Amino acid sequence: MSKVFPFERLVEFCETDAAGIAHFSSLIVYMEQAEHALLRSLGLSVAGLTTSNPVSNPATIFTWPRVKVECDFQSSAKFEDIVSVQTSIAKLGTKSVTFQHRLTIGDKQIASGTMTNVCCTHERGSLVGVAIPVPIRELLQPYVV
């Protein structure tokens, strides 16, 4: 059975409209925050993964630019609601990872979505897609559904 990473956060007033309803774009930010929290829990980061983490070459810095985002809205979140985000991995490819997120308030699902990121290194001022290093793949594998 695969792991699901739990993440919670409060809906802040600045993320809402005048009626106190969370803007749709805030849901995407919540998914991104859950993804970053998952990576941090594994000793990783969305930017700057180095050998102080489980990567073998200290000169290599990895980053994970997003190449695709999808979000399906089911219900609204309001100011001061506690939104729970359950994160797992829908696909772990050679160079990419697709995180899937389920957003709830209590027992009510408010949204679901996916974010696909590509493992890259910085080379001569630009990003180059590379295979996800085995140590990082091994850390992510338990979350694959």
XYZ file of C-alpha atoms in Angstrom, residues 15-140:
126
model
C -6.387 34.340 -0.353
C -10.106 35.096 -0.517
C -12.480 37.373 -2.334
C -14.607 40.007 -0.580
C -17.074 37.299 0.510
C -14.291 35.362 2.251
C -14.274 32.512 -0.302
C -10.833 31.207 -1.251
C -9.848 32.138 -4.783
C -9.456 29.132 -7.110
C -5.770 29.921 -7.629
C -5.215 29.494 -3.877
C -6.045 25.799 -4.218
C -3.108 25.410 -6.587
C -0.858 27.152 -4.058
C -2.068 24.709 -1.359
C -1.159 21.773 -3.617
C 2.282 23.260 -4.221
C 2.830 23.826 -0.498
C 1.883 20.197 0.227
C 4.338 18.996 -2.428
C 7.144 21.097 -0.922
C 6.308 19.823 2.582
C 6.474 16.227 1.311
C 9.905 16.852 -0.227
C 11.149 18.531 2.973
C 9.920 15.550 5.020
C 12.235 13.375 2.888
C 15.212 15.692 3.419
C 14.841 17.149 -0.067
C 13.889 20.517 -1.522
C 12.147 21.719 -4.649
C 15.319 23.660 -5.462
C 18.933 23.083 -4.588
C 19.065 19.352 -3.898
C 22.695 18.606 -3.112
C 24.743 15.846 -1.525
C 23.887 17.118 1.912
C 20.727 15.361 0.844
C 20.927 11.843 -0.639
C 22.487 12.738 -3.997
C 25.961 11.450 -4.863
C 27.576 14.376 -6.719
C 28.125 17.503 -4.583
C 28.496 19.721 -7.662
C 25.013 18.841 -8.935
C 22.067 21.003 -7.950
C 18.622 19.766 -8.939
C 15.472 21.764 -9.399
C 11.933 20.677 -10.297
C 10.178 23.085 -12.683
C 6.491 22.477 -13.127
C 5.397 21.543 -16.633
C 1.708 20.747 -16.097
C -0.943 21.640 -13.521
C -4.545 20.446 -13.324
C -7.121 21.278 -10.658
C -10.767 20.210 -10.486
C -12.933 22.344 -8.201
C -15.751 20.630 -6.277
C -16.647 23.003 -3.434
C -15.490 26.258 -1.907
C -13.149 26.924 0.985
C -13.710 29.962 3.166
C -11.627 32.258 5.335
C -10.229 30.376 8.362
C -11.268 26.921 7.075
C -8.607 24.292 7.656
C -7.818 22.685 4.312
C -6.264 19.213 4.362
C -4.219 18.138 1.357
C -3.468 14.446 0.893
C -0.550 14.050 -1.509
C 0.717 10.957 -3.290
C 2.479 10.270 -6.576
C 0.409 9.280 -9.597
C 3.465 8.660 -11.800
C 7.199 8.457 -11.239
C 8.803 8.651 -14.665
C 12.437 8.603 -15.710
C 12.755 12.420 -15.549
C 9.390 13.533 -14.151
C 7.132 13.074 -11.167
C 3.372 13.687 -11.136
C 2.028 14.504 -7.693
C -1.681 14.014 -7.082
C -3.555 15.969 -4.447
C -6.920 15.613 -2.750
C -8.099 18.723 -0.886
C -10.714 18.404 1.833
C -12.333 20.333 4.636
C -13.409 17.759 7.174
C -15.099 14.975 5.206
C -15.976 17.247 2.249
C -13.745 17.121 -0.816
C -13.244 20.608 -2.235
C -10.788 19.904 -5.068
C -8.392 17.431 -6.612
C -5.475 17.985 -8.891
C -2.115 16.979 -10.255
C 1.211 18.720 -10.761
C 3.924 17.330 -13.022
C 7.519 18.399 -12.419
C 10.687 17.561 -14.353
C 14.016 16.876 -12.651
C 16.526 19.387 -14.024
C 20.027 20.682 -13.473
C 21.385 24.133 -14.229
C 23.784 24.067 -17.156
C 25.207 27.233 -18.710
C 22.368 29.413 -17.548
C 19.502 27.133 -18.556
C 17.675 24.110 -17.219
C 18.325 20.645 -18.637
C 16.055 17.676 -17.906
C 17.900 14.742 -16.322
C 16.999 11.318 -14.991
C 15.804 11.374 -11.393
C 18.763 10.107 -9.335
C 18.249 6.660 -7.816
C 18.512 7.891 -4.176
C 15.751 10.446 -4.795
C 13.646 7.901 -6.704
C 13.931 5.525 -3.734
C 12.689 8.235 -1.359
C 9.697 9.035 -3.607
